[in-house]
Coordinates of C-alpha atoms in Angstrom, one line a residue:
M32 CA -11.7 11.3 -14.3
V33 CA -15.4 10.7 -12.5
S34 CA -16.1 13.9 -9.5
S35 CA -16.3 12.4 -6.4
D36 CA -18.4 15.5 -5.7
P37 CA -22.4 14.3 -6.4
A38 CA -22.7 18.3 -7.6
A39 CA -19.7 18.0 -9.6
S40 CA -19.9 14.6 -11.2
N41 CA -21.0 14.1 -14.8
G42 CA -20.9 10.2 -14.8
S43 CA -19.7 10.1 -18.4
K44 CA -19.8 7.3 -20.0
D45 CA -15.9 6.5 -21.0
E46 CA -15.9 6.1 -17.0
K47 CA -18.8 3.8 -16.9
D48 CA -18.5 1.0 -19.1
I49 CA -16.3 -1.7 -18.5
G50 CA -17.1 -5.4 -18.0
L51 CA -16.7 -8.6 -15.3
P52 CA -17.8 -11.8 -16.8
S53 CA -20.0 -9.1 -17.6
Y54 CA -19.0 -5.2 -17.6
S55 CA -19.4 -3.8 -20.2
P56 CA -16.7 -3.2 -22.8
A57 CA -14.0 -0.5 -22.4
P58 CA -14.7 3.1 -23.9
T59 CA -13.7 3.7 -27.4
Q60 CA -10.8 6.2 -28.3
A61 CA -13.0 9.0 -29.2
E62 CA -15.3 8.8 -25.6
G63 CA -11.9 8.8 -23.7
A64 CA -8.6 10.4 -23.8
Q65 CA -7.0 10.6 -27.2
R66 CA -3.9 8.3 -27.7
P67 CA -1.3 8.8 -30.0
E68 CA -0.8 7.0 -32.5
N69 CA 3.3 7.4 -32.4
W70 CA 5.0 4.6 -30.8
A71 CA 7.6 6.7 -28.8
T72 CA 5.0 9.5 -27.7
R73 CA 2.3 6.5 -26.3
N74 CA 5.4 5.2 -24.4
G75 CA 6.6 8.7 -23.2
L76 CA 9.7 8.4 -25.3
N77 CA 10.1 11.4 -27.3
L78 CA 9.9 15.1 -26.4
D79 CA 6.4 15.2 -28.2
S80 CA 5.1 13.1 -25.2
F81 CA 5.5 15.6 -23.0
K82 CA 3.1 17.9 -24.1
K83 CA -0.1 17.9 -23.0
R84 CA -3.4 15.3 -23.7
D85 CA -6.2 15.7 -25.8
Y86 CA -9.1 14.5 -23.9
G87 CA -11.6 14.1 -26.6
T88 CA -14.8 14.2 -25.6
G89 CA -13.9 12.0 -22.4
I90 CA -12.5 12.7 -19.3
V91 CA -10.2 9.8 -18.6
E92 CA -6.9 11.4 -17.5
L93 CA -4.7 8.9 -16.8
D94 CA -3.2 6.3 -18.9
R95 CA -5.2 2.3 -18.9
S96 CA -2.6 0.5 -19.2
M97 CA -2.5 -1.8 -16.9
K98 CA -3.3 -5.3 -17.2
P99 CA -4.8 -8.1 -14.9
R100 CA -1.2 -9.9 -14.2
H101 CA -0.3 -6.2 -13.3
L102 CA -2.8 -5.5 -10.7
H103 CA -2.4 -9.3 -9.4
M104 CA 1.4 -9.2 -8.9
I105 CA 0.6 -5.9 -6.8
A106 CA -2.1 -6.9 -4.7
I107 CA 0.4 -9.9 -3.8
G108 CA 3.9 -8.5 -3.4
G109 CA 3.7 -4.8 -4.5
S110 CA 4.7 -3.6 -0.3
I111 CA 6.8 -6.0 0.6
G112 CA 9.9 -4.0 1.1
A113 CA 11.7 -2.6 4.1
G114 CA 9.5 -2.6 6.8
F115 CA 9.0 -7.1 6.1
F116 CA 12.9 -7.5 5.5
V117 CA 14.5 -5.2 8.0
G118 CA 11.7 -3.3 10.3
S119 CA 10.8 -6.7 11.5
G120 CA 14.3 -7.6 13.3
S121 CA 13.7 -4.2 15.1
A122 CA 9.8 -5.7 15.8
L123 CA 12.1 -8.4 16.6
A124 CA 13.9 -6.8 18.9
T125 CA 11.0 -4.8 21.0
G126 CA 8.2 -6.9 21.8
G127 CA 9.7 -10.8 21.1
P128 CA 8.7 -13.4 18.8
A129 CA 5.1 -13.7 20.4
T130 CA 4.3 -9.9 19.9
L131 CA 6.2 -9.9 16.1
L132 CA 3.0 -12.8 15.2
I133 CA 0.3 -11.5 17.2
D134 CA 0.7 -7.5 16.0
F135 CA 1.5 -8.9 12.4
L136 CA -1.3 -10.7 12.5
I137 CA -3.9 -8.5 14.1
I138 CA -2.9 -5.8 11.6
G139 CA -3.2 -8.4 8.7
I140 CA -7.0 -9.0 10.0
M141 CA -7.9 -5.5 9.6
M142 CA -5.9 -5.1 6.0
F143 CA -8.0 -8.2 4.9
N144 CA -11.2 -6.5 5.6
V145 CA -9.7 -2.6 4.0
V146 CA -8.7 -4.3 1.1
Y147 CA -11.8 -6.2 0.2
A148 CA -13.8 -2.9 1.4
L149 CA -11.8 -0.5 -0.9
G150 CA -12.1 -3.1 -3.7
E151 CA -16.3 -3.2 -3.6
L152 CA -15.8 0.7 -3.7
A153 CA -13.4 0.8 -7.1
V154 CA -15.3 -1.6 -9.0
M155 CA -17.9 0.6 -9.0
Y156 CA -16.5 3.7 -9.2
P157 CA -12.8 3.3 -9.6
V158 CA -11.3 6.8 -10.6
S159 CA -7.7 8.4 -10.1
G160 CA -6.8 8.9 -6.1
G161 CA -9.8 6.6 -4.8
F162 CA -8.8 6.6 -0.9
Y163 CA -9.1 10.5 -0.6
T164 CA -12.2 10.4 -3.2
Y165 CA -14.1 8.3 -1.3
A166 CA -13.6 9.7 1.7
T167 CA -14.8 13.0 0.2
R168 CA -18.1 11.7 -1.4
F169 CA -19.2 9.2 1.1
I170 CA -18.0 10.8 4.6
D171 CA -17.3 14.5 4.4
P172 CA -15.1 16.9 1.9
S173 CA -12.8 18.2 4.4
W174 CA -11.8 14.9 5.9
G175 CA -11.1 13.7 2.1
F176 CA -9.0 16.9 1.8
A177 CA -7.3 16.0 4.6
M178 CA -6.8 12.2 3.8
G179 CA -5.7 13.1 0.3
W180 CA -3.2 15.5 1.1
N181 CA -2.2 12.8 4.2
Y182 CA -1.4 10.3 1.6
V183 CA 0.1 12.8 -0.7
L184 CA 3.0 12.9 1.9
Q185 CA 3.5 9.9 3.5
W186 CA 5.1 8.7 0.0
A187 CA 6.3 12.1 -0.1
V188 CA 8.5 11.1 2.8
V189 CA 8.3 7.4 1.8
V190 CA 10.5 8.4 -1.3
P191 CA 14.1 9.7 0.0
L192 CA 13.7 7.5 3.2
E193 CA 13.7 4.4 0.6
L194 CA 16.7 6.2 -1.0
T195 CA 18.5 5.8 2.1
V196 CA 17.8 2.4 2.3
C197 CA 19.1 1.8 -0.8
S198 CA 22.2 3.5 0.0
I199 CA 22.5 1.3 3.1
S200 CA 21.8 -1.9 1.5
I201 CA 25.3 -1.4 -0.6
S202 CA 26.9 -0.5 2.4
Y203 CA 26.7 -3.9 3.5
W204 CA 29.0 -5.1 0.7
N205 CA 31.0 -1.9 0.2
A206 CA 30.9 1.3 2.8
E207 CA 33.5 3.1 1.7
I208 CA 32.0 4.8 -1.4
N209 CA 30.1 7.5 -0.2
S210 CA 26.3 7.2 0.3
A211 CA 25.3 9.8 -2.4
V212 CA 26.7 8.0 -4.8
W213 CA 24.4 5.3 -4.5
I214 CA 21.7 7.8 -4.1
T215 CA 22.1 9.4 -6.9
V216 CA 22.1 5.8 -9.1
F217 CA 18.7 4.8 -7.7
Y218 CA 17.2 8.4 -8.2
V219 CA 18.3 8.2 -11.9
F220 CA 16.7 4.7 -11.8
I221 CA 13.0 5.7 -10.4
I222 CA 13.6 8.8 -12.4
I223 CA 13.9 6.5 -15.5
I224 CA 10.6 4.0 -14.6
N225 CA 8.7 6.9 -13.8
V226 CA 9.3 8.2 -17.5
F227 CA 7.7 5.4 -19.4
G228 CA 4.2 6.3 -16.7
T229 CA 2.1 3.7 -15.7
L230 CA 3.6 0.6 -17.7
G231 CA 7.1 1.3 -16.3
Y232 CA 6.0 1.0 -13.1
A233 CA 3.3 -1.8 -13.3
E234 CA 6.3 -3.9 -15.4
E235 CA 9.0 -3.3 -12.9
E236 CA 6.8 -3.9 -10.0
F237 CA 5.1 -6.9 -11.7
W238 CA 8.7 -8.7 -12.0
A239 CA 10.5 -6.9 -8.6
S240 CA 6.7 -8.8 -7.4
L241 CA 7.8 -11.5 -8.7
L242 CA 11.3 -11.7 -7.6
K243 CA 10.4 -11.0 -3.8
L244 CA 7.9 -13.6 -3.7
S245 CA 9.9 -16.2 -5.1
A246 CA 13.0 -14.9 -2.4
T247 CA 10.7 -15.1 0.2
V248 CA 9.5 -18.6 -0.6
V249 CA 13.0 -19.8 -1.3
F250 CA 13.6 -18.0 2.6
M251 CA 10.9 -20.2 4.0
F252 CA 12.1 -24.1 2.7
I253 CA 15.1 -23.2 4.0
S254 CA 14.1 -21.7 7.7
L255 CA 11.7 -24.9 8.0
V256 CA 15.0 -27.1 7.1
C257 CA 17.0 -25.1 9.6
V258 CA 14.0 -25.5 12.3
L259 CA 13.9 -29.0 11.6
G260 CA 17.8 -29.1 12.5
G261 CA 18.7 -29.4 8.6
G262 CA 21.3 -27.1 8.2
P263 CA 24.8 -26.7 7.5
E264 CA 27.3 -28.6 9.4
G265 CA 29.2 -26.1 11.9
G266 CA 26.2 -23.9 11.4
W267 CA 23.5 -22.7 14.0
Y268 CA 21.1 -24.9 12.5
D269 CA 22.9 -28.3 11.9
H270 CA 20.7 -29.7 14.9
Y271 CA 17.3 -29.3 15.7
Y272 CA 16.4 -26.0 16.8
G273 CA 12.4 -26.4 17.0
A274 CA 10.6 -23.6 19.2
R275 CA 13.9 -23.0 22.2
L276 CA 13.8 -19.0 20.9
W277 CA 10.3 -18.4 22.2
Y278 CA 10.9 -20.6 25.9
D279 CA 14.5 -18.7 25.8
P280 CA 14.6 -16.0 25.9
G281 CA 11.2 -15.7 26.0
A282 CA 8.2 -15.2 23.4
F283 CA 7.6 -11.4 24.9
R284 CA 9.5 -8.8 25.8
H285 CA 8.9 -5.1 27.1
G286 CA 5.8 -6.7 27.9
F287 CA 2.3 -4.4 27.4
R288 CA 4.3 -1.3 26.2
G289 CA 6.4 -3.9 23.9
F290 CA 3.5 -5.6 22.3
C291 CA 1.8 -2.2 21.2
A292 CA 5.1 -0.4 20.1
V293 CA 5.2 -3.3 17.7
F294 CA 2.4 -2.7 15.7
V295 CA 3.6 0.8 14.3
T296 CA 6.2 -1.4 12.7
A297 CA 3.7 -3.6 11.4
A298 CA 1.8 -0.8 10.1
F299 CA 4.8 0.4 8.2
S300 CA 5.2 -2.7 6.7
F301 CA 1.2 -3.4 5.3
S302 CA 1.7 0.7 3.7
G303 CA 1.3 0.3 0.1
T304 CA -1.1 -2.7 -0.2
E305 CA -4.2 -0.2 -0.7
L306 CA -2.1 0.8 -3.7
V307 CA -3.6 -2.0 -5.8
G308 CA -7.1 0.0 -5.4
L309 CA -5.5 3.5 -6.6
A310 CA -3.8 1.1 -9.6
A311 CA -7.2 -0.3 -10.9
A312 CA -8.4 3.4 -12.3
E313 CA -5.3 2.5 -14.9
A314 CA -6.8 -0.9 -15.7
A315 CA -8.1 -1.3 -18.5
N316 CA -10.9 -3.5 -17.4
P317 CA -10.8 -2.7 -13.2
A318 CA -14.5 -4.6 -12.7
K319 CA -12.9 -7.5 -14.5
S320 CA -9.3 -7.7 -13.1
L321 CA -9.3 -6.3 -9.5
P322 CA -11.8 -8.9 -7.4
G323 CA -9.0 -11.7 -8.5
A324 CA -6.5 -9.2 -7.8
I325 CA -7.9 -8.2 -4.1
K326 CA -8.6 -11.7 -2.9
Q327 CA -4.4 -12.4 -3.4
V328 CA -3.9 -10.1 -0.9
F329 CA -5.2 -12.9 1.3
W330 CA -2.7 -15.2 0.5
R331 CA 0.0 -12.3 1.2
I332 CA -0.8 -11.8 4.1
T333 CA -1.2 -15.9 5.4
L334 CA 2.0 -17.1 3.7
F335 CA 4.7 -14.4 3.4
Y336 CA 3.6 -12.1 6.3
I337 CA 2.3 -14.5 9.1
L338 CA 4.4 -17.9 8.1
G339 CA 8.0 -15.9 7.2
L340 CA 7.9 -14.0 10.5
T341 CA 7.1 -17.3 12.4
F342 CA 10.0 -19.0 11.0
V343 CA 11.9 -15.0 12.1
G344 CA 11.0 -15.7 15.6
L345 CA 12.0 -19.4 15.7
L346 CA 15.5 -18.8 14.1
I347 CA 16.5 -15.0 15.3
P348 CA 16.4 -14.3 19.3
S349 CA 15.2 -11.4 20.2
D350 CA 17.9 -10.3 22.0
D351 CA 20.7 -11.0 19.1
P352 CA 23.3 -8.2 19.2
H353 CA 23.1 -7.5 15.4
L354 CA 19.5 -6.5 17.0
L355 CA 20.0 -4.4 19.7
N356 CA 22.8 -2.6 18.2
A357 CA 21.5 -1.9 15.1
T358 CA 22.3 1.8 14.1
S359 CA 18.7 2.3 12.6
S360 CA 15.6 0.6 12.1
N361 CA 16.6 0.2 8.4
D362 CA 20.5 -1.0 9.0
V363 CA 20.4 -4.3 6.6
A364 CA 22.7 -5.7 8.6
A365 CA 20.1 -5.8 11.6
S366 CA 17.6 -7.8 9.1
P367 CA 16.4 -11.2 10.2
F368 CA 16.2 -12.4 6.6
V369 CA 19.8 -11.6 6.1
L370 CA 21.1 -13.0 9.8
V371 CA 19.7 -16.4 9.2
G372 CA 21.6 -16.7 6.3
Q373 CA 24.6 -16.5 8.1
Y374 CA 24.2 -18.1 11.2
A375 CA 23.1 -21.1 9.2
G376 CA 26.5 -20.9 7.1
L377 CA 25.0 -20.4 4.0
N378 CA 27.5 -18.7 1.9
G379 CA 26.3 -16.6 0.1
F380 CA 22.5 -16.5 1.0
N381 CA 23.0 -13.7 3.5
H382 CA 24.0 -11.5 0.4
F383 CA 21.4 -13.3 -1.9
M384 CA 18.9 -11.6 0.8
N385 CA 20.4 -8.2 0.8
F386 CA 19.7 -8.3 -3.0
I387 CA 16.0 -9.1 -2.5
I388 CA 16.0 -6.3 0.1
L389 CA 17.3 -3.6 -2.3
V390 CA 14.9 -4.7 -5.1
S391 CA 12.2 -4.2 -2.3
V392 CA 13.2 -0.8 -1.4
V393 CA 13.7 0.5 -5.1
S394 CA 10.4 -1.2 -5.5
I395 CA 8.8 0.5 -2.5
G396 CA 11.0 4.2 -3.8
V397 CA 9.3 3.5 -7.2
S398 CA 5.6 2.8 -5.8
G399 CA 5.9 6.0 -3.3
V400 CA 6.2 7.9 -6.6
Y401 CA 2.9 6.7 -8.3
G402 CA 0.7 6.6 -5.4
G403 CA 1.7 10.0 -4.5
S404 CA 1.5 11.9 -7.5
R405 CA -1.5 10.4 -9.0
T406 CA -3.0 11.5 -5.5
L407 CA -1.8 14.9 -6.5
T408 CA -3.3 14.6 -9.3
A409 CA -6.8 14.3 -8.1
L410 CA -6.5 16.6 -5.9
A411 CA -6.0 19.4 -8.5
Q412 CA -8.9 18.0 -10.4
Q413 CA -11.0 18.4 -7.9
G414 CA -9.8 21.9 -6.5
Y415 CA -7.9 20.5 -3.8
A416 CA -4.3 21.6 -5.0
P417 CA -2.8 23.7 -7.4
K418 CA -4.1 23.2 -11.0
I419 CA -0.9 22.6 -12.3
F420 CA -0.9 19.2 -10.6
S421 CA -3.3 18.4 -13.3
Y422 CA -1.7 18.3 -16.3
V423 CA -1.3 15.4 -17.8
D424 CA 0.8 14.9 -21.1
R425 CA 0.3 12.0 -24.1
S426 CA 1.5 9.5 -22.3
G427 CA -0.7 9.9 -19.7
R428 CA 1.9 11.0 -17.1
P429 CA 0.6 13.3 -14.9
T430 CA 3.8 15.1 -15.3
F431 CA 4.3 17.7 -12.7
S432 CA 2.9 15.6 -10.0
V433 CA 5.4 13.1 -10.9
G434 CA 7.8 16.0 -10.8
A435 CA 6.6 16.6 -7.2
L436 CA 7.2 13.2 -5.9
L437 CA 10.7 12.9 -7.4
A438 CA 11.8 16.5 -5.8
F439 CA 11.3 15.4 -2.3
G440 CA 13.3 12.5 -3.2
L441 CA 16.4 14.8 -3.1
L442 CA 15.9 15.1 1.2
A443 CA 17.4 11.0 1.0
Y444 CA 20.7 13.9 0.8
L445 CA 19.8 15.4 4.4
N446 CA 21.2 12.2 5.6
L447 CA 24.6 13.0 4.9
A448 CA 24.7 16.2 6.9
A449 CA 26.0 16.1 10.7
A450 CA 22.3 16.6 12.0
G451 CA 20.7 14.5 9.0
P452 CA 19.3 11.4 11.2
T453 CA 18.0 13.9 13.4
I454 CA 15.7 16.0 10.7
F455 CA 15.2 12.3 8.6
N456 CA 13.1 11.1 12.1
W457 CA 11.2 13.9 12.1
L458 CA 10.1 13.4 7.9
L459 CA 9.5 10.1 9.2
A460 CA 7.5 10.4 12.0
L461 CA 4.6 12.4 9.8
S462 CA 4.8 9.0 7.5
G463 CA 4.7 6.3 10.8
L464 CA 0.8 6.9 11.3
A465 CA -0.2 8.0 7.7
A466 CA -1.4 4.9 6.2
L467 CA -3.4 3.9 9.5
F468 CA -5.9 7.2 9.0
T469 CA -6.4 6.1 5.3
W470 CA -7.6 2.8 6.0
G471 CA -9.5 4.0 8.8
S472 CA -11.0 5.7 6.0
I473 CA -11.8 3.1 3.4
C474 CA -13.6 1.3 6.0
L475 CA -15.6 4.4 6.9
S476 CA -16.3 4.8 3.7
H477 CA -17.7 1.5 2.8
I478 CA -19.6 1.8 5.7
R479 CA -21.1 4.9 4.8
F480 CA -21.8 3.5 1.2
R481 CA -23.4 0.1 2.5
R482 CA -25.8 3.0 4.3
A483 CA -26.6 5.5 1.8
W484 CA -26.9 2.4 -0.5
A485 CA -30.0 1.1 1.9
Y486 CA -31.4 4.3 2.1
H487 CA -31.7 5.2 -2.2
G488 CA -34.1 1.7 -2.6
H489 CA -30.8 -0.5 -3.1
T490 CA -30.1 -4.1 -2.8
L491 CA -26.9 -5.9 -2.3
D492 CA -27.4 -8.4 -5.3
E493 CA -26.8 -4.9 -7.1
I494 CA -23.5 -4.7 -6.4
P495 CA -21.0 -6.3 -9.0
F496 CA -18.2 -7.4 -6.3
K497 CA -19.0 -7.4 -2.7
A498 CA -16.5 -7.4 0.6
V499 CA -16.4 -11.0 2.0
G500 CA -17.5 -9.5 5.4
G501 CA -19.8 -6.7 4.6
V502 CA -20.5 -4.1 6.6
Y503 CA -19.6 -6.0 9.8
G504 CA -15.7 -6.5 8.3
S505 CA -15.4 -2.7 8.1
W506 CA -16.8 -1.9 11.2
L507 CA -14.0 -4.8 12.2
G508 CA -10.9 -3.0 10.3
L509 CA -12.4 0.4 11.7
I510 CA -12.6 -0.6 15.1
L511 CA -8.6 -2.2 14.7
V512 CA -7.5 1.1 13.1
I513 CA -8.7 2.9 16.2
L514 CA -7.3 0.3 18.6
V515 CA -4.0 0.9 17.5
L516 CA -4.0 4.5 17.4
I517 CA -4.7 4.4 20.5
A518 CA -2.0 1.5 21.3
Q519 CA 0.7 3.9 19.5
F520 CA -0.4 6.8 21.5
Y521 CA 0.6 4.8 24.9
V522 CA 4.0 4.3 23.2
A523 CA 4.1 7.9 22.4
I524 CA 3.9 8.3 26.3
C525 CA 5.3 5.3 27.7
P526 CA 8.2 3.7 25.5
P527 CA 9.3 0.3 25.9
S528 CA 12.5 1.0 27.1
G529 CA 11.0 2.7 30.5
G530 CA 9.8 5.5 32.1
F531 CA 8.1 8.4 30.1
N532 CA 9.0 10.2 26.5
D533 CA 9.4 14.0 26.3
A534 CA 7.7 15.9 24.1
S535 CA 10.4 15.9 21.5
G536 CA 9.7 11.9 21.7
F537 CA 6.3 12.2 21.8
F538 CA 5.6 13.9 18.7
Q539 CA 8.2 11.4 16.9
S540 CA 5.9 8.6 17.8
Y541 CA 2.8 10.5 16.7
L542 CA 3.3 13.7 14.8
A543 CA 1.3 12.1 12.2
F544 CA -2.4 12.9 14.1
P545 CA -1.7 16.4 14.7
V546 CA -1.3 16.9 11.0
V547 CA -4.2 15.0 9.6
I548 CA -6.0 17.3 12.0
L549 CA -4.1 20.9 10.6
F550 CA -5.0 19.1 6.8
W551 CA -8.7 18.8 8.3
L552 CA -8.8 21.9 9.4
G553 CA -7.4 23.5 6.4
G554 CA -9.9 21.8 4.0
Y555 CA -12.7 23.0 6.4
L556 CA -12.0 26.3 6.1
W557 CA -11.0 26.5 2.3
K558 CA -14.1 24.0 1.5
R559 CA -16.5 24.9 4.9
T560 CA -18.4 21.7 4.2
G561 CA -19.1 19.3 7.1
W562 CA -19.7 15.3 8.0
L563 CA -22.5 14.4 5.0
R564 CA -25.9 13.5 6.3
T565 CA -27.4 9.7 4.4
H566 CA -29.7 11.3 2.4
Q567 CA -27.0 14.0 0.7
I568 CA -24.9 11.0 -0.2
D569 CA -25.2 10.2 -4.0
V570 CA -24.4 6.5 -4.7
D571 CA -26.0 6.7 -8.7
T572 CA -23.9 9.1 -10.2
G573 CA -20.6 8.2 -11.9
R574 CA -21.2 4.7 -11.5
R575 CA -20.3 2.0 -13.9
E576 CA -23.1 0.7 -15.9
V577 CA -23.1 -3.3 -16.1
D578 CA -24.7 -5.9 -17.9
W579 CA -27.0 -8.3 -15.6
D580 CA -27.8 -10.5 -17.3
E581 CA -24.3 -11.9 -17.8
I582 CA -23.7 -11.2 -14.1
N583 CA -26.7 -13.1 -13.3
E584 CA -26.2 -16.1 -15.4
Y585 CA -22.4 -16.1 -14.1
R586 CA -23.7 -16.3 -10.4
M587 CA -26.0 -18.8 -11.2
Q588 CA -23.1 -20.8 -13.1
L589 CA -21.2 -20.2 -9.4
A590 CA -24.3 -21.3 -7.3
A591 CA -24.6 -24.5 -9.2
Q592 CA -20.9 -25.8 -8.1
P593 CA -19.9 -27.6 -5.4
A594 CA -19.4 -26.3 -2.1
W595 CA -14.8 -26.8 -2.7
L596 CA -15.5 -24.9 -6.0
R597 CA -16.9 -22.1 -4.4
I598 CA -14.7 -21.8 -1.6
S599 CA -12.2 -22.2 -4.1
N600 CA -13.6 -19.2 -6.4
A601 CA -13.9 -17.3 -3.2
L602 CA -10.1 -17.4 -2.6
F603 CA -8.5 -17.1 -5.5

């Protein structure tokens, strides 16, 4: 891995050679980590695969078996999970259909700029644990330390949460079997997926994302028919339904408090979108495959989140008893996607959507282990975590980091105890706002990178893949992150239900903020480093070398195309 610390970065050839239409070839086996010849060892299927990896003459510590199709599907469907399918129900009950749409749209605009900023940085410096390493390199090593540990903790808490939601999904069909049985079943499944390392994660995400996206498209077609009154006879939607729910019970609920409260649900729903940048470090050719994958995020936000939630707001009333009486924000019975099939009288559709929710939740659990373990490994490589977590085995798995994240999955069993839900709410509070700090750091890293890039005499033409909004898009993303944090601070004091929160209620809404500050203070006391001045930022060490003759030829061909083809290329 290329160090994000300029002084420590070697800029090894195996980290630079890559290709776009044009980036140079991938590292040869002699230069990078040595891939075992035995098929079983390479895929983590024998005991020999758990031995320490031979790095050869290079420093590429993780596997590079991820293909463009994996990156594209991770980008467009990887983070669609319980937040979207289930959490949207509680968000609808809290803020109403208009608030649901507006808040998700605002977070979508934020994410669009975040992911493009990440794409620009990741093509030039695709390193393991990219989010935190960019903060370390372009902002402040102490802040990078905080962001790295914040991201690990975010996913460490998500793993047991998703396992719990798996058991809730199954209870929709059979509530008699103890939840511990299903937690164990899915916990073992996640372990098995991680035995196959990067390729296991990539394949699972590809097929799970394909299924999630297909189901969401089916849902939108069915919803359109229902809105127009084409539902089965005797169901809610056997006559023209239109936008009546925007008038009664109304477009908004709980006023400004409700509007601010939905932001945290929207942010949680988009968590994981940034994983495409983390996965780039394990792609065979990130500079070629990542730009196309980044562009898919626009379509995910537009088609799946915005259009899907528009139909939810048209078909499910915000004062629906299922939403108001949900046992928790993860109650599958309160999923608007399940309720549409139930109210329409479409026999089996509610069960089909519950199955999709189950697949989505398992997928996010697998992503949690992947994202958290890779960042923990990167922290260890930089000396920000115990060195044992830098261990990478012969099949390319960061073994001890994966084991640490899987160990957190055992916390799912806490939910079975009498005090379990209370403990779990506090754990969930740790990850509620964590993603916002990551996204804000990505935007700020991009802003500071561009400033240092110009300071050191470089031009924008030297950047292989540029963020669509440029530095202005990153400023917009950063400002939106700050505004959402302010809105959530307001909600932590003044909840939608009215009155004022007590200390417990405040910290359950805003615990992530003091935790991040503590991580930053810990990093500062450990490393004794502060905010980097522009002249201290090294933008050249460890940067990938590219074949500019071929890139310029490609750009000239693009410029000669008709306007509609250039627009198509920018979006697809």
